[in-house]
Amino acid sequence: MFRDSPIIRWRHYNDRYRLVGYRCTKCEKAYLDKKGMCTCGNLDFTEQEFSGVGKIVAYTQIHSGPEVFESKSPYCVAVIDLKEGARIEAQVVDCRYSDLKQGLEVEAVFRKFYTSGEKGVIHYGTKFVPKY
Amino acid sequence: MSGIVGWGAYIPMYRIKAETIAEVQHADANAIKAGLGLTEKSVPGKDEDTATISIAAARDALKRAGINKKEIGSVYVGSESHPYAVKPTASIVGEALDIGNTYMAVDTEFACKAGTATIQINAGLVGSGMIKYGLSIGADTSQAEPGNALEYSAAAGGAAFIIGPDKESVAILEHTCSYTSDTPDFWRRAIQPYPSHAGRFTGEPAYFKHVTEATKRILEKSKMQMNNFKYVVFHMPNGKFPLRVAKQFGVTKEQIELGLVVTKIGNTYSGSSILGLAAVLDIAKPNDRILITSYGSGSGSDAFIFKVTDKITKAQGKARKVNDYIARKEYISYPQYLKHMEGIHN
Ligand SMILES: [Zn+2]
């Protein structure tokens, strides 16, 4: 079930609008989502806003995704390692699938995700574009 | 006194050539290009709208300003293509920039001059001490009915300015004034998807009268003459109108050329004259004086005189320039263009 509540989205503004994540206070490992415990065993994290610069680790093209993305299909999705170390899965836009490769430098942009029908809320968030 | 502390621009990467549109409209592309003085226009990506353009430009403005963003006391976004009819673009911008929650905010609309109006509002607020910094944005994903003459020029883009104390400014606002009248040259009724216009009437009693009157008044007020300005920007609905005003005032090609971005990207409406200003700030030198006069249908013109300070040199290299965005482009076909414009609504 695709989660489509404006309120659920609103709760995620911090990490979707701005790439705010968490850093382990002991080993400095960065995470996008709040973890109970770091891989090093530490339980304490500090909030950190990431720069939005990263590299593609893996990527694919999606032809038939969720219905709300239909007007934007086909679109590219990639696993990206941010400069600060956190890993994120996000759409890569303003490019062709054939432009993408492992290690390609990308940067975060603020874009529209989808709208909840003709009358619903417009959902925004972070996508990536090849660095230019 | 106040001035521009930081500026930023954004233009989507997609372009459609006048030829491509002319083919569909069964029109003579060369005649259109000569008549409008432009060759292609920018088109928003399928996931871009006035909010995303505003945020991209504002992020660059913040980079250049180098201020504590929590000290921004206002966000004003001028556009005629706000994503929502009811729900502000300004609060989306404030949230995405993470400037906190104690800022004043509202969206403005005055056809193509909704952006320059926000510079006047923030200059007043900064000058009176009500806020330290204010964010002024003009951005549009302007739309034209397929087959309409506006289709060749209605483009997408925007610029953002952080207005702050004159001591921190890269360009001090020395004078501003406006000329406004109720002139029905171009409009869009509520819930209508495309604007309507009064054809040739949009020229003489509308654009030319208001731009000329506002410009005359600011020259009188400042006791300056055209040769006091290194750069001059007039609102650019096409590549021809601003050149006609320039000729009338004796403005040289060297003064007007740099800000004349319309020839490469089309008319970005609320972003148009201020993208010209941003392009000028990108390369201006300390002590240069800049004159800019906007125009918004319905109708009004805002005129400004800025004096560039020595703080500009350092700021110029801190973010992308207007010309970087102009150079980054990919041409699309007419069916692709329609799909992109549909994206504005879903
Ligand atoms: Zn750890």
Short mmCIF file of C-alpha atoms and ligand atoms in Angstrom, two decimals:
data_model
loop_
_atom_site.label_atom_id
_atom_site.label_comp_id
_atom_site.label_asym_id
_atom_site.label_seq_id
_atom_site.Cartn_x
_atom_site.Cartn_y
_atom_site.Cartn_z
CA MET A 1 0.00 0.00 0.00
CA PHE A 2 1.48 3.34 -1.08
CA ARG A 3 1.44 5.75 1.83
CA ASP A 4 -0.27 8.90 0.65
CA SER A 5 -1.18 10.89 3.75
CA PRO A 6 -0.05 14.55 3.75
CA ILE A 7 0.57 14.15 7.48
CA ILE A 8 2.87 11.15 7.09
CA ARG A 9 4.81 13.13 4.47
CA TRP A 10 4.91 16.17 6.74
CA ARG A 11 6.57 14.15 9.49
CA HIS A 12 9.40 13.41 7.07
CA TYR A 13 10.15 17.00 5.96
CA ASN A 14 13.42 16.90 7.86
CA ASP A 15 14.95 14.06 5.89
CA ARG A 16 13.06 14.47 2.62
CA TYR A 17 13.11 18.26 2.17
CA ARG A 18 16.59 18.85 3.45
CA LEU A 19 18.63 15.65 3.79
CA VAL A 20 18.98 15.93 7.53
CA GLY A 21 20.36 12.73 9.02
CA TYR A 22 22.25 11.42 12.00
CA ARG A 23 25.86 10.84 12.90
CA CYS A 24 27.16 8.41 15.49
CA THR A 25 28.89 10.35 18.26
CA LYS A 26 31.50 7.59 18.66
CA CYS A 27 32.56 6.27 15.23
CA GLU A 28 31.04 9.16 13.20
CA LYS A 29 29.13 6.86 10.86
CA ALA A 30 26.30 8.76 9.16
CA TYR A 31 22.74 7.56 8.65
CA LEU A 32 19.77 9.13 6.90
CA ASP A 33 17.24 7.46 9.17
CA LYS A 34 17.37 7.41 12.92
CA LYS A 35 18.86 4.16 14.18
CA GLY A 36 18.45 2.71 17.65
CA MET A 37 22.07 1.60 17.68
CA CYS A 38 25.09 2.21 15.45
CA THR A 39 26.98 -0.74 13.95
CA CYS A 40 29.74 0.13 16.45
CA GLY A 41 27.34 -0.43 19.34
CA ASN A 42 27.00 3.24 20.33
CA LEU A 43 23.50 4.53 21.12
CA ASP A 44 24.08 8.29 20.75
CA PHE A 45 23.63 10.29 17.56
CA THR A 46 23.78 13.96 16.59
CA GLU A 47 21.65 15.53 13.86
CA GLN A 48 23.47 16.60 10.74
CA GLU A 49 22.44 18.31 7.50
CA PHE A 50 24.21 16.64 4.60
CA SER A 51 25.74 18.60 1.73
CA GLY A 52 23.74 16.71 -0.90
CA VAL A 53 26.79 15.71 -2.90
CA GLY A 54 27.28 12.01 -3.52
CA LYS A 55 28.15 9.17 -5.88
CA ILE A 56 25.98 6.54 -7.53
CA VAL A 57 26.51 3.03 -6.17
CA ALA A 58 23.78 1.25 -8.16
CA TYR A 59 20.97 2.39 -10.43
CA THR A 60 18.03 1.24 -12.47
CA GLN A 61 15.26 2.56 -14.65
CA ILE A 62 11.65 2.12 -13.63
CA HIS A 63 9.01 1.85 -16.35
CA SER A 64 5.96 1.00 -14.31
CA GLY A 65 6.26 2.32 -10.78
CA PRO A 66 3.49 3.41 -8.45
CA GLU A 67 0.51 5.03 -10.21
CA VAL A 68 1.38 8.49 -8.85
CA PHE A 69 4.66 8.45 -10.81
CA GLU A 70 3.00 7.40 -14.08
CA SER A 71 3.26 10.84 -15.70
CA LYS A 72 7.00 10.84 -15.00
CA SER A 73 7.74 7.29 -16.26
CA PRO A 74 10.19 6.03 -17.16
CA TYR A 75 12.42 7.42 -14.43
CA CYS A 76 15.77 6.53 -12.90
CA VAL A 77 16.35 5.47 -9.32
CA ALA A 78 19.76 5.09 -7.72
CA VAL A 79 21.44 4.09 -4.51
CA ILE A 80 23.71 7.00 -3.64
CA ASP A 81 26.51 7.28 -1.13
CA LEU A 82 26.56 10.82 0.21
CA LYS A 83 29.90 12.50 0.78
CA GLU A 84 29.28 12.38 4.53
CA GLY A 85 28.86 8.60 4.40
CA ALA A 86 25.10 8.07 4.62
CA ARG A 87 23.40 5.98 1.94
CA ILE A 88 20.20 7.09 0.26
CA GLU A 89 17.88 5.72 -2.38
CA ALA A 90 16.47 8.44 -4.61
CA GLN A 91 15.34 9.41 -8.09
CA VAL A 92 17.95 10.80 -10.46
CA VAL A 93 16.45 13.31 -12.90
CA ASP A 94 17.51 15.68 -15.71
CA CYS A 95 19.41 12.79 -17.29
CA ARG A 96 18.94 9.73 -19.47
CA TYR A 97 19.34 6.24 -18.14
CA SER A 98 22.30 5.85 -20.52
CA ASP A 99 24.03 8.82 -18.78
CA LEU A 100 24.21 6.96 -15.48
CA LYS A 101 27.11 4.87 -14.28
CA GLN A 102 28.60 3.63 -11.05
CA GLY A 103 30.64 6.34 -9.36
CA LEU A 104 28.88 9.18 -11.20
CA GLU A 105 28.83 12.31 -9.07
CA VAL A 106 25.37 13.62 -8.31
CA GLU A 107 23.93 16.52 -6.33
CA ALA A 108 20.68 16.96 -4.46
CA VAL A 109 17.87 19.11 -5.84
CA PHE A 110 14.42 19.97 -4.49
CA ARG A 111 11.73 18.59 -6.79
CA LYS A 112 8.13 17.54 -6.94
CA PHE A 113 7.49 13.88 -6.07
CA TYR A 114 3.83 13.51 -6.97
CA THR A 115 0.41 14.96 -6.32
CA SER A 116 -2.42 13.20 -4.54
CA GLY A 117 -4.85 13.39 -7.45
CA GLU A 118 -6.27 16.60 -8.88
CA LYS A 119 -7.44 17.94 -5.53
CA GLY A 120 -4.78 16.63 -3.20
CA VAL A 121 -1.56 17.94 -1.74
CA ILE A 122 1.61 18.31 -3.82
CA HIS A 123 4.45 16.26 -2.36
CA TYR A 124 7.99 17.56 -2.67
CA GLY A 125 11.34 16.19 -1.69
CA THR A 126 14.94 15.56 -2.58
CA LYS A 127 16.01 14.05 -5.87
CA PHE A 128 19.42 14.06 -7.50
CA VAL A 129 20.85 15.30 -10.79
CA PRO A 130 24.23 14.50 -12.35
CA LYS A 131 26.72 17.10 -11.09
CA TYR A 132 27.22 19.92 -13.58
CA MET B 1 19.27 51.81 3.84
CA SER B 2 19.25 48.33 2.40
CA GLY B 3 20.63 46.37 -0.48
CA ILE B 4 21.22 42.96 -2.01
CA VAL B 5 23.30 40.75 0.28
CA GLY B 6 23.11 37.63 -1.91
CA TRP B 7 21.55 36.61 -5.20
CA GLY B 8 20.86 33.35 -7.00
CA ALA B 9 19.23 32.19 -10.22
CA TYR B 10 17.73 29.05 -11.65
CA ILE B 11 16.67 28.07 -15.16
CA PRO B 12 15.42 24.55 -15.95
CA MET B 13 17.61 22.71 -18.47
CA TYR B 14 14.99 21.91 -21.11
CA ARG B 15 14.58 24.06 -24.22
CA ILE B 16 12.21 24.10 -27.13
CA LYS B 17 13.18 25.87 -30.34
CA ALA B 18 10.89 28.42 -32.00
CA GLU B 19 11.12 26.23 -35.13
CA THR B 20 9.64 23.27 -33.27
CA ILE B 21 6.63 25.30 -32.13
CA ALA B 22 6.25 27.05 -35.51
CA GLU B 23 6.03 23.69 -37.26
CA VAL B 24 3.07 22.69 -35.12
CA GLN B 25 1.43 26.11 -35.42
CA HIS B 26 2.01 26.12 -39.24
CA ALA B 27 3.84 29.42 -38.83
CA ASP B 28 6.95 30.92 -40.42
CA ALA B 29 9.70 30.30 -37.88
CA ASN B 30 12.02 32.96 -39.26
CA ALA B 31 9.32 35.61 -39.17
CA ILE B 32 8.47 34.64 -35.57
CA LYS B 33 12.11 34.72 -34.47
CA ALA B 34 12.67 38.10 -36.11
CA GLY B 35 9.41 39.48 -34.73
CA LEU B 36 9.93 38.34 -31.16
CA GLY B 37 13.71 38.61 -31.03
CA LEU B 38 14.18 35.17 -29.51
CA THR B 39 15.16 31.72 -30.77
CA GLU B 40 14.16 29.27 -28.05
CA LYS B 41 12.69 29.14 -24.57
CA SER B 42 13.24 27.24 -21.34
CA VAL B 43 10.77 24.54 -20.32
CA PRO B 44 10.42 23.16 -16.79
CA GLY B 45 11.22 19.53 -16.07
CA LYS B 46 8.23 17.29 -15.35
CA ASP B 47 8.91 17.64 -11.64
CA GLU B 48 9.64 21.36 -11.55
CA ASP B 49 7.31 24.18 -10.56
CA THR B 50 7.52 27.66 -9.09
CA ALA B 51 8.33 26.26 -5.64
CA THR B 52 11.23 24.09 -6.83
CA ILE B 53 12.64 26.90 -9.01
CA SER B 54 12.37 29.35 -6.10
CA ILE B 55 14.19 27.00 -3.75
CA ALA B 56 17.01 26.31 -6.22
CA ALA B 57 17.55 30.06 -6.73
CA ALA B 58 17.26 30.82 -3.00
CA ARG B 59 19.85 28.17 -2.10
CA ASP B 60 22.34 29.91 -4.41
CA ALA B 61 21.43 33.29 -2.91
CA LEU B 62 22.18 31.89 0.56
CA LYS B 63 25.55 30.56 -0.61
CA ARG B 64 26.48 34.01 -1.86
CA ALA B 65 25.14 35.87 1.19
CA GLY B 66 26.97 33.64 3.67
CA ILE B 67 24.59 34.74 6.45
CA ASN B 68 23.02 32.86 9.34
CA LYS B 69 19.85 31.74 7.57
CA LYS B 70 17.87 31.73 10.83
CA GLU B 71 18.11 35.54 10.74
CA ILE B 72 15.93 35.69 7.63
CA GLY B 73 12.79 37.48 8.81
CA SER B 74 10.65 37.26 5.70
CA VAL B 75 10.03 35.16 2.60
CA TYR B 76 8.08 36.68 -0.28
CA VAL B 77 7.57 34.77 -3.51
CA GLY B 78 6.21 36.54 -6.57
CA SER B 79 4.71 34.45 -9.36
CA GLU B 80 1.72 34.03 -11.60
CA SER B 81 2.12 30.26 -11.49
CA HIS B 82 2.10 29.45 -7.79
CA PRO B 83 1.59 25.66 -7.48
CA TYR B 84 -1.46 26.11 -5.27
CA ALA B 85 -4.36 28.52 -5.68
CA VAL B 86 -4.63 28.47 -1.89
CA LYS B 87 -1.54 27.51 0.14
CA PRO B 88 1.56 29.63 -0.04
CA THR B 89 4.69 28.88 -2.02
CA ALA B 90 6.60 31.01 0.50
CA SER B 91 6.15 28.52 3.35
CA ILE B 92 7.40 25.63 1.16
CA VAL B 93 10.49 27.72 0.43
CA GLY B 94 11.02 28.59 4.10
CA GLU B 95 10.69 24.95 5.14
CA ALA B 96 13.06 23.65 2.47
CA LEU B 97 15.66 26.28 3.37
CA ASP B 98 15.32 25.45 7.08
CA ILE B 99 15.17 29.08 8.19
CA GLY B 100 13.09 28.32 11.29
CA ASN B 101 9.49 29.40 11.83
CA THR B 102 9.68 33.02 12.93
CA TYR B 103 9.55 34.64 9.50
CA MET B 104 6.86 36.69 7.79
CA ALA B 105 5.67 35.17 4.53
CA VAL B 106 3.27 35.76 1.70
CA ASP B 107 2.98 35.05 -2.01
CA THR B 108 2.61 37.97 -4.36
CA GLU B 109 1.06 38.20 -7.82
CA PHE B 110 1.32 41.05 -10.31
CA ALA B 111 1.92 39.32 -13.66
CA CYS B 112 5.62 39.74 -14.51
CA LYS B 113 6.51 42.19 -11.73
CA ALA B 114 5.48 40.13 -8.70
CA GLY B 115 9.17 39.47 -8.02
CA THR B 116 10.44 43.05 -8.10
CA ALA B 117 7.57 44.08 -5.82
CA THR B 118 8.97 41.75 -3.14
CA ILE B 119 12.34 43.56 -3.33
CA GLN B 120 10.56 46.83 -2.51
CA ILE B 121 8.66 45.20 0.37
CA ASN B 122 11.83 43.75 1.88
CA ALA B 123 13.79 46.96 1.35
CA GLY B 124 11.13 48.74 3.42
CA LEU B 125 11.20 46.11 6.16
CA VAL B 126 15.00 46.05 6.35
CA GLY B 127 15.24 49.84 6.14
CA SER B 128 12.76 50.29 8.99
CA GLY B 129 14.56 47.77 11.16
CA MET B 130 11.63 45.35 11.32
CA ILE B 131 13.79 42.52 9.99
CA LYS B 132 17.49 41.97 9.44
CA TYR B 133 17.26 39.98 6.20
CA GLY B 134 14.39 39.34 3.83
CA LEU B 135 14.17 36.83 0.99
CA SER B 136 12.71 38.14 -2.27
CA ILE B 137 11.92 35.71 -5.07
CA GLY B 138 10.37 35.95 -8.51
CA ALA B 139 9.79 32.69 -10.37
CA ASP B 140 7.41 31.26 -12.92
CA THR B 141 6.54 28.27 -15.02
CA SER B 142 4.48 30.41 -17.32
CA GLN B 143 1.90 28.74 -19.47
CA ALA B 144 0.49 29.51 -22.88
CA GLU B 145 -2.45 27.92 -24.62
CA PRO B 146 -1.20 25.62 -27.38
CA GLY B 147 -1.45 27.51 -30.66
CA ASN B 148 -1.32 30.93 -29.00
CA ALA B 149 1.42 33.45 -29.90
CA LEU B 150 2.57 33.39 -26.26
CA GLU B 151 3.68 29.80 -26.75
CA TYR B 152 6.96 30.97 -28.30
CA SER B 153 7.99 33.04 -25.30
CA ALA B 154 6.30 31.72 -22.12
CA ALA B 155 9.27 30.21 -20.29
CA ALA B 156 10.39 28.97 -16.87
CA GLY B 157 12.97 30.31 -14.43
CA GLY B 158 13.51 32.53 -11.45
CA ALA B 159 15.85 34.54 -9.29
CA ALA B 160 16.20 35.10 -5.55
CA PHE B 161 17.67 37.99 -3.60
CA ILE B 162 18.49 38.30 0.06
CA ILE B 163 17.83 41.89 1.04
CA GLY B 164 19.76 43.12 4.06
CA PRO B 165 21.61 46.05 5.63
CA ASP B 166 23.51 48.28 3.19
CA LYS B 167 26.78 47.69 5.07
CA GLU B 168 26.63 43.98 4.14
CA SER B 169 25.34 44.51 0.60
CA VAL B 170 26.94 43.59 -2.69
CA ALA B 171 24.66 46.19 -4.29
CA ILE B 172 23.08 49.05 -2.34
CA LEU B 173 19.55 50.05 -3.25
CA GLU B 174 19.84 53.80 -3.83
CA HIS B 175 16.38 54.51 -5.26
CA THR B 176 13.17 52.76 -6.15
CA CYS B 177 9.78 53.94 -7.41
CA SER B 178 6.76 52.55 -9.23
CA TYR B 179 4.17 53.53 -11.78
CA THR B 180 0.83 51.74 -11.60
CA SER B 181 -2.51 51.95 -13.41
CA ASP B 182 -5.52 49.72 -14.06
CA THR B 183 -4.76 48.58 -17.60
CA PRO B 184 -6.35 45.33 -18.87
CA ASP B 185 -3.62 44.14 -21.26
CA PHE B 186 -3.13 40.58 -19.98
CA TRP B 187 -4.97 38.53 -17.38
CA ARG B 188 -5.99 35.11 -16.23
CA ARG B 189 -9.29 34.58 -14.47
CA ALA B 190 -9.46 32.29 -11.43
CA ILE B 191 -9.51 28.58 -12.34
CA GLN B 192 -8.62 29.28 -16.00
CA PRO B 193 -5.52 27.30 -17.03
CA TYR B 194 -4.22 29.82 -19.58
CA PRO B 195 -3.96 33.61 -19.65
CA SER B 196 -5.68 35.91 -22.14
CA HIS B 197 -4.25 39.08 -23.62
CA ALA B 198 -5.39 42.13 -25.54
CA GLY B 199 -3.16 41.54 -28.58
CA ARG B 200 -1.37 44.65 -29.83
CA PHE B 201 -2.80 46.64 -26.93
CA THR B 202 -0.17 44.94 -24.72
CA GLY B 203 2.47 47.20 -26.30
CA GLU B 204 1.87 50.96 -26.37
CA PRO B 205 -0.50 51.83 -23.49
CA ALA B 206 0.70 48.93 -21.37
CA TYR B 207 4.37 47.87 -21.46
CA PHE B 208 5.85 50.97 -23.08
CA LYS B 209 3.89 53.52 -21.09
CA HIS B 210 4.59 51.99 -17.68
CA VAL B 211 8.25 51.11 -18.26
CA THR B 212 8.90 54.57 -19.68
CA GLU B 213 7.05 56.43 -16.91
CA ALA B 214 8.71 54.50 -14.07
CA THR B 215 12.13 54.91 -15.65
CA LYS B 216 11.60 58.68 -16.19
CA ARG B 217 10.54 59.09 -12.59
CA ILE B 218 13.51 57.28 -11.11
CA LEU B 219 15.87 59.36 -13.24
CA GLU B 220 14.20 62.53 -11.98
CA LYS B 221 14.18 61.32 -8.39
CA SER B 222 17.85 60.30 -8.45
CA LYS B 223 18.92 63.25 -10.63
CA MET B 224 20.85 60.75 -12.74
CA GLN B 225 21.15 60.26 -16.46
CA MET B 226 21.43 57.09 -18.52
CA ASN B 227 25.18 57.47 -18.84
CA ASN B 228 25.48 57.07 -15.06
CA PHE B 229 24.65 53.39 -15.46
CA LYS B 230 27.00 50.64 -16.46
CA TYR B 231 24.09 48.23 -16.95
CA VAL B 232 20.41 48.73 -17.73
CA VAL B 233 17.67 46.06 -17.55
CA PHE B 234 14.12 46.54 -18.81
CA HIS B 235 11.51 43.81 -18.43
CA MET B 236 11.73 41.47 -21.40
CA PRO B 237 8.45 39.93 -22.60
CA ASN B 238 10.36 39.37 -25.84
CA GLY B 239 13.67 40.44 -27.32
CA LYS B 240 12.20 43.48 -29.06
CA PHE B 241 10.31 45.56 -26.47
CA PRO B 242 13.28 46.28 -24.15
CA LEU B 243 15.41 47.34 -27.13
CA ARG B 244 12.76 49.85 -28.19
CA VAL B 245 12.70 51.41 -24.72
CA ALA B 246 16.49 51.39 -24.70
CA LYS B 247 16.57 53.31 -27.98
CA GLN B 248 14.07 55.83 -26.68
CA PHE B 249 16.26 56.57 -23.64
CA GLY B 250 19.53 56.44 -25.58
CA VAL B 251 20.71 53.32 -23.76
CA THR B 252 23.63 51.71 -25.59
CA LYS B 253 23.97 48.10 -26.70
CA GLU B 254 26.78 47.64 -24.15
CA GLN B 255 24.52 48.79 -21.32
CA ILE B 256 21.58 46.53 -22.15
CA GLU B 257 23.09 43.45 -23.77
CA LEU B 258 24.29 41.64 -20.65
CA GLY B 259 20.89 41.56 -18.95
CA LEU B 260 18.98 40.64 -22.10
CA VAL B 261 18.55 36.95 -21.22
CA VAL B 262 15.20 36.69 -23.01
CA THR B 263 16.87 36.05 -26.37
CA LYS B 264 18.24 32.75 -25.04
CA ILE B 265 15.55 31.49 -22.66
CA GLY B 266 12.32 33.37 -23.43
CA ASN B 267 10.16 35.35 -21.02
CA THR B 268 10.33 33.89 -17.53
CA TYR B 269 7.58 36.28 -16.36
CA SER B 270 8.15 37.06 -12.66
CA GLY B 271 11.71 35.82 -13.15
CA SER B 272 12.38 37.85 -16.28
CA SER B 273 13.76 41.26 -15.34
CA ILE B 274 15.37 39.93 -12.17
CA LEU B 275 17.18 37.15 -14.07
CA GLY B 276 18.58 40.06 -16.10
CA LEU B 277 19.61 41.72 -12.82
CA ALA B 278 21.19 38.47 -11.58
CA ALA B 279 23.14 38.11 -14.85
CA VAL B 280 24.45 41.66 -14.38
CA LEU B 281 25.43 41.04 -10.73
CA ASP B 282 27.27 37.91 -11.90
CA ILE B 283 29.89 40.07 -13.59
CA ALA B 284 29.44 43.64 -12.26
CA LYS B 285 32.37 45.44 -10.65
CA PRO B 286 32.50 47.63 -7.54
CA ASN B 287 31.00 51.11 -8.07
CA ASP B 288 29.01 50.07 -11.17
CA ARG B 289 25.51 51.49 -11.15
CA ILE B 290 22.60 49.34 -12.36
CA LEU B 291 19.17 50.52 -13.47
CA ILE B 292 16.36 47.97 -13.68
CA THR B 293 12.70 48.56 -14.55
CA SER B 294 10.25 45.68 -14.40
CA TYR B 295 6.79 45.46 -15.90
CA GLY B 296 3.72 43.56 -14.81
CA SER B 297 0.51 43.49 -16.80
CA GLY B 298 -2.52 44.99 -15.24
CA SER B 299 -0.30 47.21 -15.04
CA GLY B 300 2.74 48.50 -13.28
CA SER B 301 6.48 49.02 -13.38
CA ASP B 302 9.00 49.04 -10.53
CA ALA B 303 12.27 50.87 -11.13
CA PHE B 304 15.45 50.43 -9.07
CA ILE B 305 18.91 51.93 -8.97
CA PHE B 306 21.63 49.81 -7.36
CA LYS B 307 25.22 50.73 -6.66
CA VAL B 308 27.60 47.77 -6.61
CA THR B 309 30.01 47.54 -3.67
CA ASP B 310 33.41 45.87 -3.31
CA LYS B 311 31.73 42.91 -1.56
CA ILE B 312 30.48 41.66 -4.92
CA THR B 313 33.74 40.22 -6.20
CA LYS B 314 33.95 37.55 -3.51
CA ALA B 315 30.26 36.66 -3.79
CA GLN B 316 30.29 36.13 -7.55
CA GLY B 317 32.22 32.86 -7.47
CA LYS B 318 30.24 31.24 -4.66
CA ALA B 319 27.39 29.88 -6.78
CA ARG B 320 26.41 29.16 -10.37
CA LYS B 321 25.94 32.09 -12.70
CA VAL B 322 22.94 32.79 -14.92
CA ASN B 323 25.08 31.95 -17.93
CA ASP B 324 25.90 28.53 -16.44
CA TYR B 325 22.19 27.78 -16.39
CA ILE B 326 21.69 29.16 -19.89
CA ALA B 327 24.50 26.97 -21.23
CA ARG B 328 23.11 23.78 -19.63
CA LYS B 329 20.40 22.72 -22.01
CA GLU B 330 18.67 19.87 -23.73
CA TYR B 331 16.25 20.35 -26.61
CA ILE B 332 12.90 18.59 -26.52
CA SER B 333 10.27 17.79 -29.15
CA TYR B 334 6.77 19.24 -29.20
CA PRO B 335 5.09 16.09 -27.79
CA GLN B 336 7.72 16.04 -25.01
CA TYR B 337 7.04 19.73 -24.38
CA LEU B 338 3.32 19.03 -23.91
CA LYS B 339 4.16 16.27 -21.46
CA HIS B 340 6.46 18.59 -19.52
CA MET B 341 3.78 21.28 -19.30
CA GLU B 342 1.23 18.71 -18.16
CA GLY B 343 3.65 17.87 -15.36
CA ILE B 344 2.99 21.28 -13.84
CA HIS B 345 -0.42 20.06 -12.81
CA ASN B 346 0.42 16.53 -11.66
ZN ZN C 1 29.12 4.30 15.56
#
